[in-house]
Structures are given as structure tokens and as C-alpha cells.
Amino acid sequence: MSSEILLKGTRMETEGFTTKSRLRNAKVLAPPNAGAFKERPAKPTAFRKFYERGDFPIALEHDTKGNKIAWKVEIEKLDYHHYLPLFFDGLCETTHPYEFFARQGVHDMLEHGGSKILPVIPQLIIPIKNALNTRNRQVVCTTLKVLQHLVVSGEMVGEALVPYYRQILPILNIFKNMNLNSGDGIDYSQQKRENIGDLIQETLEAFERHGGEDAFINIKYMVPTYESCMLN
Amino acid sequence: MAAAVTASMQPKSMTRAKKWDEVVENAYRFQLAGYRDEEEYRSVKKVDSAEKWDNGFVKKLQRKDGCFYYYNKARECSDKDVPKTKLYNY
């Protein structure tokens, strides 16, 4: 009787599945966090290196209307195989000016690339995957908007992305439910298009609309909770 | 003679835009690139007209320093920018 009281007083904390955990006075702790949502900082990007070396055909501007890039050469004459993957590489950046030039550069090149984008798709997958893998909310937001732009940027681009869903979609699956449950309150991130859950839903729908007939089943395979926006 | 031609290019009056429409949108795009309007762009760059999207919005402009500005197909001139946009009359 007295020994039991003594044991209760000195319970030792231990991890599960160890020899200690089988002792009568052991207190088994909860498993550690796997860290699926934790940010994983990106390594220094090639984009930053090229930018600092002045290799991009863009002019720096220090004025107030900072939402445009002044290109030193016509975008139509750029080598997309070289520059587009580099700009995509910069999507991992979170600091000014890298972040702005990467985002705006990608935007301009996609808007005016047309048929030159399709052959470069295979080279874009790894930068996209890296950017999503940082799990940084800001980076994921930007990348999702870029993906939405990418699928409508040229003929057959949506279809060309289908084989790469295995690389891109796992992160979308992780964050798909990241919506703010604010009851009937107002979620201001929706207006600013910064709500990751909504952005992922939009992106998947864009993938399905532009990905041809195989798109839905491939999305469903990677993101089981996705429901079609075209069937039914 | 040349002076007469350039003199005729000078605008007679200027008004500021009150409401957004396609004319205002294009004026905004020219002024962002540092030109008064399409007239001036044509005379400076010696081109027939600026490159445009199929909806009539300006697509690409070359600034006076030789750099290129690319514009979206969708509206870019926000409500905040409308009163800053100048419309010239000849």
C-alpha cells in the first residue's frame, strides 16, 4: 500500500514503445510533431545570384509606381528556356526586391509568351515544387496564383502539366483545408486573395478545366478530397 | 515645315478623366510609359501605331530610354488612377 503511493508520486516521463514505457510508474508522452505545416526555409536561389550579378534584361527603377518591370529587350526575343525557369526559381524569395521581380517577371513572361511556354514546362516543375515545399504561406500564395496563370497562358499548357501532378499536388493536399472558420465574421484575406484554402480550390479547378479529360482522375488520385467542378 | 508639323502636334487643351473607359485606360498606359498619348508615341517612335491587344488596349510600349513596358489584357488603370490620367485635345 505504502509502496504504491510512493510510485504514484514519482512517475517518470518517457516516449512510447521504449522499455521504460512498460514500467508501472511510466508516463508515456504524446508523439512529437511531424511538422507537416512547418515552414522549411529555402536555400539561396539561383535567381538571387543572377539578379545581383545583373544578368537579367530588366532595368531597376526607384520611383513610386512600383508595379511594372522595364525590360531592356523585348520579351518576345528572350530565350524562354533560359529565363523562365530562372524567374520561377525566384518564387521562393520572400524579400524585396527579389520577390517582386520574380513575381512580376513570371507574370510578364507568361502573359506574352504564348507558344513559347509549352516546351519549357518540364523545366518549370522543380522550381514550382521547391517553392511549394517551403510551406511559407506567402510563397505558396504567390505560386498558386502563378499556377493559375500558367494553365491559361498558352495552348495545351494545362494538358502538359497533368504528368507532373505527382510533384505539384502533394502540398496542395496538405493545405487544402487551411480555411479560416470565422463563423459569420468577415475573413479579409478572401478579398485580398490570400486565403490558401480558397486559392487551392481555385487552382485545382483551373487545372481540371484546362487539363483535358485525364485531369480530374489524376487530381483525385493526389488530392482525394477534391470534387469535380465539371462533372455532376 | 518640320516645325509646323510638330507645332500642329501640340495639344490645345487638357482635361482630367472623371470616369474609367477604354480611352482613359489607353491614355493611362501611354502616360505610365512617359508619353502624352498615342499621337506623341507615334511621332517619337516613328511607328504607325502602338501594339495592342485584340480588345484595343495597349499591349507594349517602348519608353523614351529604350526600355519596354508590357501591359495586361485586363484593365490596369484602377479607380485611384483615373483622376490622375490626362486627356489631351487637339
XYZ file of C-alpha atoms in Angstrom:
322
model
C 0.000 0.000 0.000
C 2.669 2.435 1.011
C 4.857 1.442 -1.972
C 2.015 2.239 -4.422
C 1.674 5.722 -3.010
C 5.409 6.142 -3.371
C 5.288 5.057 -7.027
C 2.427 7.395 -7.842
C 4.489 10.265 -6.525
C 7.444 9.522 -8.806
C 6.049 8.869 -12.247
C 8.686 9.168 -14.913
C 8.013 10.630 -18.313
C 9.088 8.586 -21.306
C 8.441 8.197 -25.023
C 6.209 5.448 -26.299
C 7.448 1.988 -27.400
C 10.559 2.134 -25.187
C 11.479 -0.358 -22.430
C 10.822 2.346 -19.867
C 7.326 2.866 -21.153
C 6.379 -0.629 -19.946
C 7.188 0.135 -16.315
C 4.284 0.597 -13.980
C 5.218 4.107 -12.985
C 5.899 5.295 -16.537
C 4.032 8.227 -18.002
C 4.046 7.908 -21.775
C 4.283 11.229 -23.589
C 2.435 12.178 -26.758
C 4.314 11.650 -30.027
C 6.345 14.621 -31.287
C 5.072 16.911 -34.054
C 5.752 15.619 -37.557
C 5.932 19.223 -38.766
C 3.879 18.872 -41.938
C 2.803 22.517 -41.743
C 6.097 23.859 -40.531
C 7.996 26.228 -42.803
C 11.094 24.867 -44.428
C 13.334 27.777 -45.379
C 14.579 27.709 -48.955
C 18.226 27.675 -49.871
C 19.664 30.754 -51.598
C 18.173 30.811 -55.079
C 19.884 30.999 -58.436
C 17.535 33.871 -59.213
C 19.116 35.962 -56.477
C 22.607 35.219 -57.763
C 21.718 36.161 -61.327
C 19.871 39.258 -60.198
C 22.772 40.540 -58.134
C 25.154 39.868 -60.967
C 22.892 41.915 -63.237
C 22.234 39.105 -65.685
C 18.568 39.845 -66.207
C 17.495 42.174 -69.004
C 15.492 44.315 -66.608
C 16.047 47.893 -65.536
C 15.947 48.903 -61.896
C 13.578 51.690 -61.090
C 13.364 53.663 -57.929
C 10.136 55.533 -58.343
C 6.740 55.374 -56.738
C 4.852 53.404 -59.361
C 6.446 50.132 -58.499
C 4.245 47.604 -60.199
C 5.944 47.238 -63.561
C 9.219 45.915 -64.861
C 11.051 47.871 -67.538
C 12.509 45.258 -69.874
C 15.696 46.178 -71.682
C 14.906 43.772 -74.505
C 11.617 42.669 -75.956
C 10.144 39.690 -74.114
C 9.390 38.087 -77.459
C 13.114 37.892 -78.153
C 14.045 36.341 -74.801
C 15.296 32.783 -74.562
C 12.449 31.214 -72.606
C 14.412 28.021 -71.935
C 16.930 30.074 -70.003
C 14.947 32.834 -68.353
C 11.570 31.357 -67.491
C 12.966 28.611 -65.166
C 15.197 31.238 -63.546
C 12.290 33.541 -62.804
C 10.282 30.601 -61.455
C 13.248 29.792 -59.251
C 12.839 33.221 -57.691
C 9.334 32.403 -56.465
C 10.931 31.023 -53.270
C 12.112 34.502 -52.362
C 10.278 36.463 -49.681
C 12.332 39.650 -49.574
C 12.236 42.752 -51.713
C 13.364 43.280 -54.470
C 13.841 39.625 -55.409
C 10.300 38.655 -54.597
C 8.802 41.473 -56.687
C 10.978 40.953 -59.745
C 10.451 37.193 -59.726
C 6.687 37.517 -59.415
C 6.303 40.312 -61.943
C 8.839 38.771 -64.321
C 6.965 35.471 -64.332
C 3.707 37.358 -64.852
C 5.015 39.323 -67.866
C 6.654 36.296 -69.445
C 3.526 34.164 -69.076
C 1.268 36.944 -70.369
C 3.336 37.448 -73.512
C 4.898 34.022 -74.047
C 2.164 32.248 -75.991
C 3.510 29.192 -77.729
C 6.987 29.571 -76.256
C 5.845 28.437 -72.824
C 4.790 24.885 -73.653
C 8.278 23.474 -74.427
C 9.664 24.881 -71.174
C 7.095 23.237 -68.881
C 9.335 20.287 -67.831
C 11.962 22.728 -66.590
C 9.446 24.643 -64.507
C 8.336 21.731 -62.356
C 11.291 21.620 -59.974
C 11.192 25.366 -59.194
C 7.427 25.128 -58.615
C 7.892 22.121 -56.354
C 10.643 23.880 -54.393
C 8.518 26.970 -53.937
C 5.534 24.993 -52.662
C 7.781 22.904 -50.441
C 8.922 25.939 -48.477
C 5.397 25.855 -46.957
C 5.771 29.569 -46.404
C 2.247 31.000 -46.646
C 3.260 34.000 -48.743
C 5.298 31.898 -51.170
C 2.557 29.294 -51.503
C 0.009 32.051 -52.255
C 2.159 33.569 -54.991
C 2.936 30.175 -56.501
C -0.738 29.210 -56.610
C -1.600 32.416 -58.462
C 1.263 31.754 -60.863
C -0.015 28.214 -61.447
C -3.464 29.597 -62.253
C -1.898 31.968 -64.743
C 0.318 29.236 -66.161
C -2.521 26.898 -67.162
C -4.207 29.626 -69.208
C -1.006 31.097 -70.641
C -0.890 29.019 -73.795
C -2.416 26.222 -75.826
C -2.041 22.736 -74.316
C -0.163 24.013 -71.261
C -2.852 22.658 -68.932
C -2.632 19.232 -70.544
C 1.161 19.283 -70.389
C 1.031 19.740 -66.624
C -1.010 16.579 -65.973
C 2.014 14.204 -65.856
C 3.590 16.409 -63.202
C 0.689 16.430 -60.749
C 2.594 13.963 -58.565
C 5.215 16.638 -57.984
C 2.941 19.616 -57.536
C -0.204 18.436 -55.811
C 1.005 16.834 -52.515
C 1.482 20.249 -50.904
C -1.894 21.386 -52.185
C -3.345 18.316 -50.490
C -1.722 19.240 -47.182
C -3.001 22.816 -47.169
C -6.357 22.263 -48.850
C -8.293 22.600 -45.613
C -6.470 25.681 -44.421
C -9.535 27.855 -44.310
C -10.369 30.249 -41.575
C -13.537 29.227 -39.786
C -14.738 32.615 -38.662
C -18.419 31.744 -38.381
C -20.343 34.613 -39.943
C -17.485 37.080 -39.418
C -15.594 38.560 -42.327
C -12.389 36.941 -43.447
C -10.479 39.810 -45.047
C -7.879 37.505 -46.571
C -10.587 36.395 -49.025
C -10.829 39.869 -50.539
C -7.107 40.094 -50.902
C -6.994 36.586 -52.336
C -4.665 35.370 -49.622
C -6.770 32.575 -48.216
C -4.755 29.462 -49.018
C -7.665 27.026 -48.817
C -9.691 29.027 -51.351
C -6.708 29.577 -53.611
C -6.001 25.836 -53.685
C -9.612 25.082 -54.590
C -9.453 27.661 -57.414
C -6.142 26.282 -58.646
C -7.370 22.690 -58.715
C -10.483 23.791 -60.588
C -8.324 25.643 -63.114
C -6.216 22.507 -63.517
C -9.315 20.431 -64.133
C -10.844 22.868 -66.628
C -7.694 23.192 -68.712
C -6.156 19.772 -68.165
C -8.223 17.783 -70.630
C -10.097 14.571 -69.897
C -7.405 12.908 -67.756
C -7.062 15.836 -65.413
C -9.816 15.020 -62.931
C -8.805 11.433 -62.207
C -5.189 12.472 -61.755
C -6.113 15.273 -59.380
C -8.395 12.956 -57.438
C -5.527 10.491 -57.083
C -3.299 13.079 -55.413
C -5.992 15.092 -53.614
C -8.687 12.591 -52.593
C -10.990 15.207 -51.097
C -11.240 17.127 -54.378
C -14.637 17.034 -56.062
C -15.030 17.757 -59.741
C -16.237 21.162 -60.826
C -17.233 19.920 -64.288
C -18.839 16.514 -63.752
C -22.204 16.367 -61.910
C 7.976 72.918 -92.419
C 9.092 70.404 -89.841
C 8.451 72.934 -87.117
C 4.940 73.441 -88.438
C 4.297 69.713 -88.269
C 5.475 69.433 -84.663
C 3.580 72.594 -83.743
C 0.390 71.059 -85.076
C 1.004 68.075 -82.793
C 0.790 70.231 -79.691
C -2.449 69.718 -77.786
C -4.791 72.686 -77.424
C -6.334 71.695 -74.141
C -6.241 69.077 -71.434
C -8.923 67.633 -69.217
C -8.667 65.106 -66.458
C -10.563 61.869 -66.665
C -13.642 61.595 -64.471
C -14.771 58.062 -65.208
C -12.960 54.976 -66.442
C -13.426 53.895 -70.040
C -11.266 52.450 -72.792
C -9.893 55.833 -73.867
C -8.862 56.632 -70.318
C -7.308 53.193 -69.952
C -5.104 53.691 -73.007
C -4.193 57.252 -72.004
C -3.136 55.892 -68.621
C -0.936 53.296 -70.279
C 0.781 55.862 -72.512
C 1.338 58.224 -69.600
C 2.829 55.441 -67.479
C 5.436 54.959 -70.174
C 6.168 58.684 -70.267
C 4.183 59.789 -73.306
C 1.306 62.236 -73.568
C -0.806 59.969 -75.724
C -0.685 57.840 -78.844
C -0.047 60.905 -81.050
C 3.199 61.636 -79.285
C 4.207 57.980 -79.208
C 3.733 57.749 -82.953
C 5.735 60.879 -83.668
C 8.573 59.996 -81.285
C 8.879 56.337 -82.205
C 8.030 56.827 -85.879
C 5.597 53.936 -85.926
C 2.098 53.638 -87.350
C 0.506 52.674 -84.063
C 1.313 51.077 -80.749
C 0.971 47.313 -80.344
C -2.451 46.475 -78.980
C -4.408 43.560 -77.566
C -7.411 42.367 -79.544
C -9.683 44.299 -77.168
C -7.982 47.555 -78.150
C -5.871 48.041 -75.011
C -2.227 48.914 -75.476
C -0.022 45.866 -75.148
C 3.552 47.014 -75.388
C 5.271 50.395 -75.349
C 8.868 51.398 -75.677
C 9.855 54.158 -73.299
C 11.973 57.090 -74.368
C 15.042 55.441 -72.789
C 14.524 52.305 -74.881
C 13.087 50.049 -72.185
C 9.894 48.122 -72.816
C 6.723 48.159 -70.750
C 4.289 45.305 -71.103
C 0.641 45.699 -70.190
C -2.030 43.200 -69.246
C -5.011 42.389 -71.368
C -7.272 43.267 -68.461
C -7.884 46.716 -67.021
C -4.859 48.186 -65.256
C -5.971 51.730 -64.524
C -7.544 51.460 -61.109
C -10.182 53.903 -59.855
C -7.486 55.633 -57.850
C -5.522 56.351 -61.052
C -8.445 57.647 -63.110
C -8.314 61.292 -61.906
C -4.556 61.369 -62.483
C -4.993 60.473 -66.127
C -4.890 63.362 -68.551
C -6.857 63.549 -71.782
C -5.474 65.888 -74.450
C -7.448 67.578 -77.183
C -6.008 68.786 -80.467
